[in-house]
Amino acid sequence: SYVLTQPPSVSVAPGSTARVPCGGSNIGSKSVHWYRQKPGQAPVLVIFGDSDRPSGIPERFSGSNSGNTATLTISSVEAGDEADYYCQVWDGSSDHVVFGGGTKLTVL
Amino acid sequence: QVQLQESGPGLVKPSQTLSLTCTVSGASVSSGGSYWSWIRQPAGKGLEWLGRMYSSGSSTYNPSLRNRVTMSLDTSKNQFFLRLTSVTAADTAVYYCAKVDYYGRVDYWGEGALVTVSS
Protein backbone atom coordinates (compact mmCIF):
# COMPACT_ATOMS: atom_id res chain seq x y z
CA SER A 1 0.00 0.00 0.00
CA TYR A 2 1.04 3.58 -0.62
CA VAL A 3 2.86 5.32 2.26
CA LEU A 4 3.23 9.03 3.01
CA THR A 5 6.03 10.07 5.38
CA GLN A 6 6.07 13.30 7.39
CA PRO A 7 8.48 14.47 10.10
CA PRO A 8 6.84 14.36 13.54
CA SER A 9 7.64 17.99 14.25
CA VAL A 10 8.78 21.27 12.74
CA SER A 11 9.66 24.34 14.81
CA VAL A 12 9.98 27.91 13.54
CA ALA A 13 10.17 31.41 14.94
CA PRO A 14 7.28 33.84 14.45
CA GLY A 15 7.55 35.73 11.17
CA SER A 16 9.72 33.10 9.52
CA THR A 17 8.81 30.48 6.91
CA ALA A 18 7.76 26.95 7.82
CA ARG A 19 8.16 24.10 5.38
CA VAL A 20 6.45 20.79 6.05
CA PRO A 21 7.56 17.96 3.76
CA CYS A 22 5.54 14.92 2.76
CA GLY A 23 7.42 12.06 1.14
CA GLY A 24 6.00 9.34 -1.07
CA SER A 25 7.07 7.24 -4.02
CA ASN A 26 6.64 9.39 -7.14
CA ILE A 27 4.24 11.61 -5.20
CA GLY A 28 4.74 14.22 -7.92
CA SER A 29 2.38 12.18 -10.09
CA LYS A 30 -0.41 12.43 -7.52
CA SER A 31 -2.63 15.26 -6.31
CA VAL A 32 -1.71 16.19 -2.75
CA HIS A 33 -4.02 17.79 -0.21
CA TRP A 34 -3.07 19.34 3.13
CA TYR A 35 -5.10 19.71 6.33
CA ARG A 36 -4.58 21.73 9.49
CA GLN A 37 -5.89 20.35 12.79
CA LYS A 38 -5.97 22.27 16.02
CA PRO A 39 -6.55 20.51 19.37
CA GLY A 40 -10.10 19.29 19.84
CA GLN A 41 -11.15 20.27 16.33
CA ALA A 42 -11.77 18.46 13.06
CA PRO A 43 -9.15 18.90 10.34
CA VAL A 44 -9.54 21.79 7.90
CA LEU A 45 -8.42 21.70 4.27
CA VAL A 46 -5.73 24.33 3.66
CA ILE A 47 -4.26 23.23 0.30
CA PHE A 48 -5.78 21.02 -2.40
CA GLY A 49 -4.50 19.80 -5.74
CA ASP A 50 -0.86 20.37 -4.70
CA SER A 51 -1.03 24.16 -4.54
CA ASP A 52 -4.58 25.57 -4.58
CA ARG A 53 -6.09 27.32 -1.58
CA PRO A 54 -9.72 26.98 -0.51
CA SER A 55 -11.55 30.23 0.06
CA GLY A 56 -10.73 31.72 3.44
CA ILE A 57 -7.20 30.31 3.63
CA PRO A 58 -4.57 33.08 3.71
CA GLU A 59 -2.12 33.52 0.85
CA ARG A 60 0.63 32.74 3.36
CA PHE A 61 -0.22 29.08 2.78
CA SER A 62 1.20 27.52 -0.38
CA GLY A 63 2.10 24.08 -1.66
CA SER A 64 4.37 22.39 -4.14
CA ASN A 65 4.83 18.84 -5.36
CA SER A 66 7.59 17.26 -7.40
CA GLY A 67 9.45 13.98 -7.56
CA ASN A 68 9.14 12.15 -4.27
CA THR A 69 8.30 15.12 -2.04
CA ALA A 70 5.36 17.47 -1.61
CA THR A 71 5.82 20.52 0.59
CA LEU A 72 3.44 22.76 2.51
CA THR A 73 4.94 26.21 2.99
CA ILE A 74 3.64 28.74 5.49
CA SER A 75 5.22 32.18 5.24
CA SER A 76 5.24 34.86 7.92
CA VAL A 77 4.29 32.24 10.51
CA GLU A 78 1.99 33.38 13.30
CA ALA A 79 1.30 31.88 16.70
CA GLY A 80 -2.14 30.89 15.44
CA ASP A 81 -0.57 28.60 12.82
CA GLU A 82 0.56 26.23 15.55
CA ALA A 83 -1.24 22.97 14.79
CA ASP A 84 -0.85 19.48 13.36
CA TYR A 85 -0.60 19.32 9.57
CA TYR A 86 -1.46 16.25 7.50
CA CYS A 87 -0.80 15.50 3.84
CA GLN A 88 -3.19 13.22 1.94
CA VAL A 89 -3.53 11.61 -1.46
CA TRP A 90 -5.89 9.28 -3.20
CA ASP A 91 -4.01 6.18 -4.33
CA GLY A 92 -5.65 5.23 -7.58
CA SER A 93 -4.04 1.80 -7.80
CA SER A 94 -5.72 0.65 -4.60
CA ASP A 95 -8.63 3.12 -4.55
CA HIS A 96 -7.61 4.13 -1.04
CA VAL A 97 -7.35 7.49 0.70
CA VAL A 98 -3.94 7.76 2.36
CA PHE A 99 -2.87 10.19 5.09
CA GLY A 100 0.62 11.06 6.20
CA GLY A 101 1.43 10.58 9.86
CA GLY A 102 1.13 14.29 10.59
CA THR A 103 3.59 17.03 11.56
CA LYS A 104 3.25 19.17 14.66
CA LEU A 105 4.16 22.75 13.84
CA THR A 106 5.49 24.63 16.86
CA VAL A 107 5.89 28.40 16.78
CA LEU A 108 8.74 29.23 19.12
CA GLN B 1 -23.47 24.65 3.21
CA VAL B 2 -22.74 20.95 3.62
CA GLN B 3 -22.85 19.66 7.18
CA LEU B 4 -22.17 16.19 8.58
CA GLN B 5 -23.03 15.00 12.07
CA GLU B 6 -21.97 11.74 13.69
CA SER B 7 -24.17 9.97 16.22
CA GLY B 8 -24.03 6.71 18.14
CA PRO B 9 -22.96 5.14 21.43
CA GLY B 10 -19.93 6.65 23.06
CA LEU B 11 -19.07 3.45 24.91
CA VAL B 12 -18.80 -0.05 23.43
CA LYS B 13 -17.73 -3.22 25.21
CA PRO B 14 -14.80 -5.28 23.92
CA SER B 15 -15.73 -7.91 21.31
CA GLN B 16 -18.99 -6.10 20.52
CA THR B 17 -19.93 -4.07 17.45
CA LEU B 18 -19.38 -0.34 17.06
CA SER B 19 -22.14 1.36 15.06
CA LEU B 20 -22.16 5.00 14.02
CA THR B 21 -24.50 7.10 11.87
CA CYS B 22 -23.61 10.17 9.86
CA THR B 23 -26.45 12.52 8.99
CA VAL B 24 -25.79 14.74 5.99
CA SER B 25 -27.38 18.09 5.20
CA GLY B 26 -26.72 20.40 2.27
CA ALA B 27 -25.78 17.52 -0.05
CA SER B 28 -27.32 14.24 -1.11
CA VAL B 29 -25.66 10.90 -0.42
CA SER B 30 -27.41 9.59 -3.53
CA SER B 31 -25.90 12.10 -5.93
CA GLY B 32 -22.80 11.30 -7.93
CA GLY B 33 -19.43 12.96 -7.67
CA SER B 34 -18.89 12.43 -3.97
CA TYR B 35 -17.73 9.61 -1.73
CA TRP B 36 -18.85 9.21 1.85
CA SER B 37 -16.07 8.20 4.22
CA TRP B 38 -15.19 7.34 7.78
CA ILE B 39 -11.87 8.43 9.30
CA ARG B 40 -10.73 7.86 12.86
CA GLN B 41 -8.10 9.31 15.16
CA PRO B 42 -6.92 7.69 18.41
CA ALA B 43 -5.99 10.17 21.11
CA GLY B 44 -2.65 11.79 20.36
CA LYS B 45 -2.26 9.94 17.06
CA GLY B 46 -2.78 10.56 13.37
CA LEU B 47 -5.69 10.17 11.00
CA GLU B 48 -6.65 6.71 9.74
CA TRP B 49 -8.95 6.31 6.75
CA LEU B 50 -11.41 3.46 7.31
CA GLY B 51 -13.14 3.37 3.95
CA ARG B 52 -15.60 5.05 1.66
CA MET B 53 -18.90 4.50 -0.08
CA TYR B 54 -20.19 5.77 -3.37
CA SER B 55 -23.79 6.67 -4.08
CA SER B 56 -24.14 3.46 -6.12
CA GLY B 57 -23.51 1.45 -2.98
CA SER B 58 -20.02 0.33 -3.94
CA SER B 59 -17.43 0.56 -1.20
CA THR B 60 -13.70 0.37 -0.53
CA TYR B 61 -12.23 -0.40 2.86
CA ASN B 62 -8.87 -0.07 4.56
CA PRO B 63 -7.38 -3.60 4.47
CA SER B 64 -5.83 -3.05 7.91
CA LEU B 65 -9.30 -3.54 9.41
CA ARG B 66 -9.26 -7.19 8.30
CA ASN B 67 -12.86 -7.47 7.15
CA ARG B 68 -14.28 -6.06 10.41
CA VAL B 69 -15.69 -2.96 8.75
CA THR B 70 -18.89 -2.45 6.79
CA MET B 71 -20.37 0.80 5.49
CA SER B 72 -23.82 1.45 4.10
CA LEU B 73 -26.15 4.23 2.94
CA ASP B 74 -29.78 5.15 3.56
CA THR B 75 -30.71 7.53 0.77
CA SER B 76 -34.20 8.09 2.15
CA LYS B 77 -32.76 9.54 5.35
CA ASN B 78 -29.64 11.02 3.71
CA GLN B 79 -27.46 9.09 6.12
CA PHE B 80 -24.53 6.72 5.94
CA PHE B 81 -23.31 4.23 8.48
CA LEU B 82 -20.24 2.57 9.95
CA ARG B 83 -20.21 -0.86 11.48
CA LEU B 84 -17.03 -2.22 13.07
CA THR B 85 -17.17 -5.68 14.59
CA SER B 86 -15.09 -7.41 17.29
CA VAL B 87 -13.79 -4.18 18.74
CA THR B 88 -10.87 -3.92 21.14
CA ALA B 89 -9.33 -1.08 23.12
CA ALA B 90 -7.27 -0.26 20.02
CA ASP B 91 -10.47 0.88 18.32
CA THR B 92 -10.95 3.67 20.88
CA ALA B 93 -10.81 6.89 18.87
CA VAL B 94 -12.59 9.95 17.62
CA TYR B 95 -14.53 8.86 14.56
CA TYR B 96 -15.17 11.40 11.80
CA CYS B 97 -17.57 11.07 8.95
CA ALA B 98 -16.49 12.98 5.89
CA LYS B 99 -17.29 13.82 2.30
CA VAL B 100 -14.57 13.09 -0.23
CA ASP B 101 -14.95 14.82 -3.56
CA TYR B 102 -14.15 13.64 -7.06
CA TYR B 103 -10.56 14.88 -6.72
CA GLY B 104 -9.97 12.76 -3.65
CA ARG B 105 -9.87 15.59 -1.14
CA VAL B 106 -11.91 15.64 2.07
CA ASP B 107 -13.88 18.82 1.59
CA TYR B 108 -16.26 18.43 4.53
CA TRP B 109 -15.80 16.82 7.94
CA GLY B 110 -18.16 16.05 10.79
CA GLU B 111 -17.21 17.36 14.20
CA GLY B 112 -16.17 13.89 15.34
CA ALA B 113 -17.56 11.41 17.84
CA LEU B 114 -15.49 9.86 20.61
CA VAL B 115 -16.02 6.12 20.95
CA THR B 116 -14.42 4.35 23.87
CA VAL B 117 -14.05 0.58 23.95
CA SER B 118 -14.11 -0.57 27.56
CA SER B 119 -15.88 -3.07 29.76
GROMACS .gro file of C-alpha atoms in nm:
model
  227
    1SER     CA    1   0.000   0.000   0.000
    2TYR     CA    2   0.104   0.358  -0.062
    3VAL     CA    3   0.286   0.532   0.226
    4LEU     CA    4   0.323   0.903   0.301
    5THR     CA    5   0.603   1.007   0.538
    6GLN     CA    6   0.607   1.330   0.739
    7PRO     CA    7   0.848   1.447   1.010
    8PRO     CA    8   0.684   1.436   1.354
    9SER     CA    9   0.764   1.799   1.425
   10VAL     CA   10   0.878   2.127   1.274
   11SER     CA   11   0.966   2.434   1.481
   12VAL     CA   12   0.998   2.791   1.354
   13ALA     CA   13   1.017   3.141   1.494
   14PRO     CA   14   0.728   3.384   1.445
   15GLY     CA   15   0.755   3.573   1.117
   16SER     CA   16   0.972   3.310   0.952
   17THR     CA   17   0.881   3.048   0.691
   18ALA     CA   18   0.776   2.695   0.782
   19ARG     CA   19   0.816   2.410   0.538
   20VAL     CA   20   0.645   2.079   0.605
   21PRO     CA   21   0.756   1.796   0.376
   22CYS     CA   22   0.554   1.492   0.276
   23GLY     CA   23   0.742   1.206   0.114
   24GLY     CA   24   0.600   0.934  -0.107
   25SER     CA   25   0.707   0.724  -0.402
   26ASN     CA   26   0.664   0.939  -0.714
   27ILE     CA   27   0.424   1.161  -0.520
   28GLY     CA   28   0.474   1.422  -0.792
   29SER     CA   29   0.238   1.218  -1.009
   30LYS     CA   30  -0.041   1.243  -0.752
   31SER     CA   31  -0.263   1.526  -0.631
   32VAL     CA   32  -0.171   1.619  -0.275
   33HIS     CA   33  -0.402   1.779  -0.021
   34TRP     CA   34  -0.307   1.934   0.313
   35TYR     CA   35  -0.510   1.971   0.633
   36ARG     CA   36  -0.458   2.173   0.949
   37GLN     CA   37  -0.589   2.035   1.279
   38LYS     CA   38  -0.597   2.227   1.602
   39PRO     CA   39  -0.655   2.051   1.937
   40GLY     CA   40  -1.010   1.929   1.984
   41GLN     CA   41  -1.115   2.027   1.633
   42ALA     CA   42  -1.177   1.846   1.306
   43PRO     CA   43  -0.915   1.890   1.034
   44VAL     CA   44  -0.954   2.179   0.790
   45LEU     CA   45  -0.842   2.170   0.427
   46VAL     CA   46  -0.573   2.433   0.366
   47ILE     CA   47  -0.426   2.323   0.030
   48PHE     CA   48  -0.578   2.102  -0.240
   49GLY     CA   49  -0.450   1.980  -0.574
   50ASP     CA   50  -0.086   2.037  -0.470
   51SER     CA   51  -0.103   2.416  -0.454
   52ASP     CA   52  -0.458   2.557  -0.458
   53ARG     CA   53  -0.609   2.732  -0.158
   54PRO     CA   54  -0.972   2.698  -0.051
   55SER     CA   55  -1.155   3.023   0.006
   56GLY     CA   56  -1.073   3.172   0.344
   57ILE     CA   57  -0.720   3.031   0.363
   58PRO     CA   58  -0.457   3.308   0.371
   59GLU     CA   59  -0.212   3.352   0.085
   60ARG     CA   60   0.063   3.274   0.336
   61PHE     CA   61  -0.022   2.908   0.278
   62SER     CA   62   0.120   2.752  -0.038
   63GLY     CA   63   0.210   2.408  -0.166
   64SER     CA   64   0.437   2.239  -0.414
   65ASN     CA   65   0.483   1.884  -0.536
   66SER     CA   66   0.759   1.726  -0.740
   67GLY     CA   67   0.945   1.398  -0.756
   68ASN     CA   68   0.914   1.215  -0.427
   69THR     CA   69   0.830   1.512  -0.204
   70ALA     CA   70   0.536   1.747  -0.161
   71THR     CA   71   0.582   2.052   0.059
   72LEU     CA   72   0.344   2.276   0.251
   73THR     CA   73   0.494   2.621   0.299
   74ILE     CA   74   0.364   2.874   0.549
   75SER     CA   75   0.522   3.218   0.524
   76SER     CA   76   0.524   3.486   0.792
   77VAL     CA   77   0.429   3.224   1.051
   78GLU     CA   78   0.199   3.338   1.330
   79ALA     CA   79   0.130   3.188   1.670
   80GLY     CA   80  -0.214   3.089   1.544
   81ASP     CA   81  -0.057   2.860   1.282
   82GLU     CA   82   0.056   2.623   1.555
   83ALA     CA   83  -0.124   2.297   1.479
   84ASP     CA   84  -0.085   1.948   1.336
   85TYR     CA   85  -0.060   1.932   0.957
   86TYR     CA   86  -0.146   1.625   0.750
   87CYS     CA   87  -0.080   1.550   0.384
   88GLN     CA   88  -0.319   1.322   0.194
   89VAL     CA   89  -0.353   1.161  -0.146
   90TRP     CA   90  -0.589   0.928  -0.320
   91ASP     CA   91  -0.401   0.618  -0.433
   92GLY     CA   92  -0.565   0.523  -0.758
   93SER     CA   93  -0.404   0.180  -0.780
   94SER     CA   94  -0.572   0.065  -0.460
   95ASP     CA   95  -0.863   0.312  -0.455
   96HIS     CA   96  -0.761   0.413  -0.104
   97VAL     CA   97  -0.735   0.749   0.070
   98VAL     CA   98  -0.394   0.776   0.236
   99PHE     CA   99  -0.287   1.019   0.509
  100GLY     CA  100   0.062   1.106   0.620
  101GLY     CA  101   0.143   1.058   0.986
  102GLY     CA  102   0.113   1.429   1.059
  103THR     CA  103   0.359   1.703   1.156
  104LYS     CA  104   0.325   1.917   1.466
  105LEU     CA  105   0.416   2.275   1.384
  106THR     CA  106   0.549   2.463   1.686
  107VAL     CA  107   0.589   2.840   1.678
  108LEU     CA  108   0.874   2.923   1.912
  109GLN     CA  109  -2.347   2.465   0.321
  110VAL     CA  110  -2.274   2.095   0.362
  111GLN     CA  111  -2.285   1.966   0.718
  112LEU     CA  112  -2.217   1.619   0.858
  113GLN     CA  113  -2.303   1.500   1.207
  114GLU     CA  114  -2.197   1.174   1.369
  115SER     CA  115  -2.417   0.997   1.622
  116GLY     CA  116  -2.403   0.671   1.814
  117PRO     CA  117  -2.296   0.514   2.143
  118GLY     CA  118  -1.993   0.665   2.306
  119LEU     CA  119  -1.907   0.345   2.491
  120VAL     CA  120  -1.880  -0.005   2.343
  121LYS     CA  121  -1.773  -0.322   2.521
  122PRO     CA  122  -1.480  -0.528   2.392
  123SER     CA  123  -1.573  -0.791   2.131
  124GLN     CA  124  -1.899  -0.610   2.052
  125THR     CA  125  -1.993  -0.407   1.745
  126LEU     CA  126  -1.938  -0.034   1.706
  127SER     CA  127  -2.214   0.136   1.506
  128LEU     CA  128  -2.216   0.500   1.402
  129THR     CA  129  -2.450   0.710   1.187
  130CYS     CA  130  -2.361   1.017   0.986
  131THR     CA  131  -2.645   1.252   0.899
  132VAL     CA  132  -2.579   1.474   0.599
  133SER     CA  133  -2.738   1.809   0.520
  134GLY     CA  134  -2.672   2.040   0.227
  135ALA     CA  135  -2.578   1.752  -0.005
  136SER     CA  136  -2.732   1.424  -0.111
  137VAL     CA  137  -2.566   1.090  -0.042
  138SER     CA  138  -2.741   0.959  -0.353
  139SER     CA  139  -2.590   1.210  -0.593
  140GLY     CA  140  -2.280   1.130  -0.793
  141GLY     CA  141  -1.943   1.296  -0.767
  142SER     CA  142  -1.889   1.243  -0.397
  143TYR     CA  143  -1.773   0.961  -0.173
  144TRP     CA  144  -1.885   0.921   0.185
  145SER     CA  145  -1.607   0.820   0.422
  146TRP     CA  146  -1.519   0.734   0.778
  147ILE     CA  147  -1.187   0.843   0.930
  148ARG     CA  148  -1.073   0.786   1.286
  149GLN     CA  149  -0.810   0.931   1.516
  150PRO     CA  150  -0.692   0.769   1.841
  151ALA     CA  151  -0.599   1.017   2.111
  152GLY     CA  152  -0.265   1.179   2.036
  153LYS     CA  153  -0.226   0.994   1.706
  154GLY     CA  154  -0.278   1.056   1.337
  155LEU     CA  155  -0.569   1.017   1.100
  156GLU     CA  156  -0.665   0.671   0.974
  157TRP     CA  157  -0.895   0.631   0.675
  158LEU     CA  158  -1.141   0.346   0.731
  159GLY     CA  159  -1.314   0.337   0.395
  160ARG     CA  160  -1.560   0.505   0.166
  161MET     CA  161  -1.890   0.450  -0.008
  162TYR     CA  162  -2.019   0.577  -0.337
  163SER     CA  163  -2.379   0.667  -0.408
  164SER     CA  164  -2.414   0.346  -0.612
  165GLY     CA  165  -2.351   0.145  -0.298
  166SER     CA  166  -2.002   0.033  -0.394
  167SER     CA  167  -1.743   0.056  -0.120
  168THR     CA  168  -1.370   0.037  -0.053
  169TYR     CA  169  -1.223  -0.040   0.286
  170ASN     CA  170  -0.887  -0.007   0.456
  171PRO     CA  171  -0.738  -0.360   0.447
  172SER     CA  172  -0.583  -0.305   0.791
  173LEU     CA  173  -0.930  -0.354   0.941
  174ARG     CA  174  -0.926  -0.719   0.830
  175ASN     CA  175  -1.286  -0.747   0.715
  176ARG     CA  176  -1.428  -0.606   1.041
  177VAL     CA  177  -1.569  -0.296   0.875
  178THR     CA  178  -1.889  -0.245   0.679
  179MET     CA  179  -2.037   0.080   0.549
  180SER     CA  180  -2.382   0.145   0.410
  181LEU     CA  181  -2.615   0.423   0.294
  182ASP     CA  182  -2.978   0.515   0.356
  183THR     CA  183  -3.071   0.753   0.077
  184SER     CA  184  -3.420   0.809   0.215
  185LYS     CA  185  -3.276   0.954   0.535
  186ASN     CA  186  -2.964   1.102   0.371
  187GLN     CA  187  -2.746   0.909   0.612
  188PHE     CA  188  -2.453   0.672   0.594
  189PHE     CA  189  -2.331   0.423   0.848
  190LEU     CA  190  -2.024   0.257   0.995
  191ARG     CA  191  -2.021  -0.086   1.148
  192LEU     CA  192  -1.703  -0.222   1.307
  193THR     CA  193  -1.717  -0.568   1.459
  194SER     CA  194  -1.509  -0.741   1.729
  195VAL     CA  195  -1.379  -0.418   1.874
  196THR     CA  196  -1.087  -0.392   2.114
  197ALA     CA  197  -0.933  -0.108   2.312
  198ALA     CA  198  -0.727  -0.026   2.002
  199ASP     CA  199  -1.047   0.088   1.832
  200THR     CA  200  -1.095   0.367   2.088
  201ALA     CA  201  -1.081   0.689   1.887
  202VAL     CA  202  -1.259   0.995   1.762
  203TYR     CA  203  -1.453   0.886   1.456
  204TYR     CA  204  -1.517   1.140   1.180
  205CYS     CA  205  -1.757   1.107   0.895
  206ALA     CA  206  -1.649   1.298   0.589
  207LYS     CA  207  -1.729   1.382   0.230
  208VAL     CA  208  -1.457   1.309  -0.023
  209ASP     CA  209  -1.495   1.482  -0.356
  210TYR     CA  210  -1.415   1.364  -0.706
  211TYR     CA  211  -1.056   1.488  -0.672
  212GLY     CA  212  -0.997   1.276  -0.365
  213ARG     CA  213  -0.987   1.559  -0.114
  214VAL     CA  214  -1.191   1.564   0.207
  215ASP     CA  215  -1.388   1.882   0.159
  216TYR     CA  216  -1.626   1.843   0.453
  217TRP     CA  217  -1.580   1.682   0.794
  218GLY     CA  218  -1.816   1.605   1.079
  219GLU     CA  219  -1.721   1.736   1.420
  220GLY     CA  220  -1.617   1.389   1.534
  221ALA     CA  221  -1.756   1.141   1.784
  222LEU     CA  222  -1.549   0.986   2.061
  223VAL     CA  223  -1.602   0.612   2.095
  224THR     CA  224  -1.442   0.435   2.387
  225VAL     CA  225  -1.405   0.058   2.395
  226SER     CA  226  -1.411  -0.057   2.756
  227SER     CA  227  -1.588  -0.307   2.976
   0.00000   0.00000   0.00000
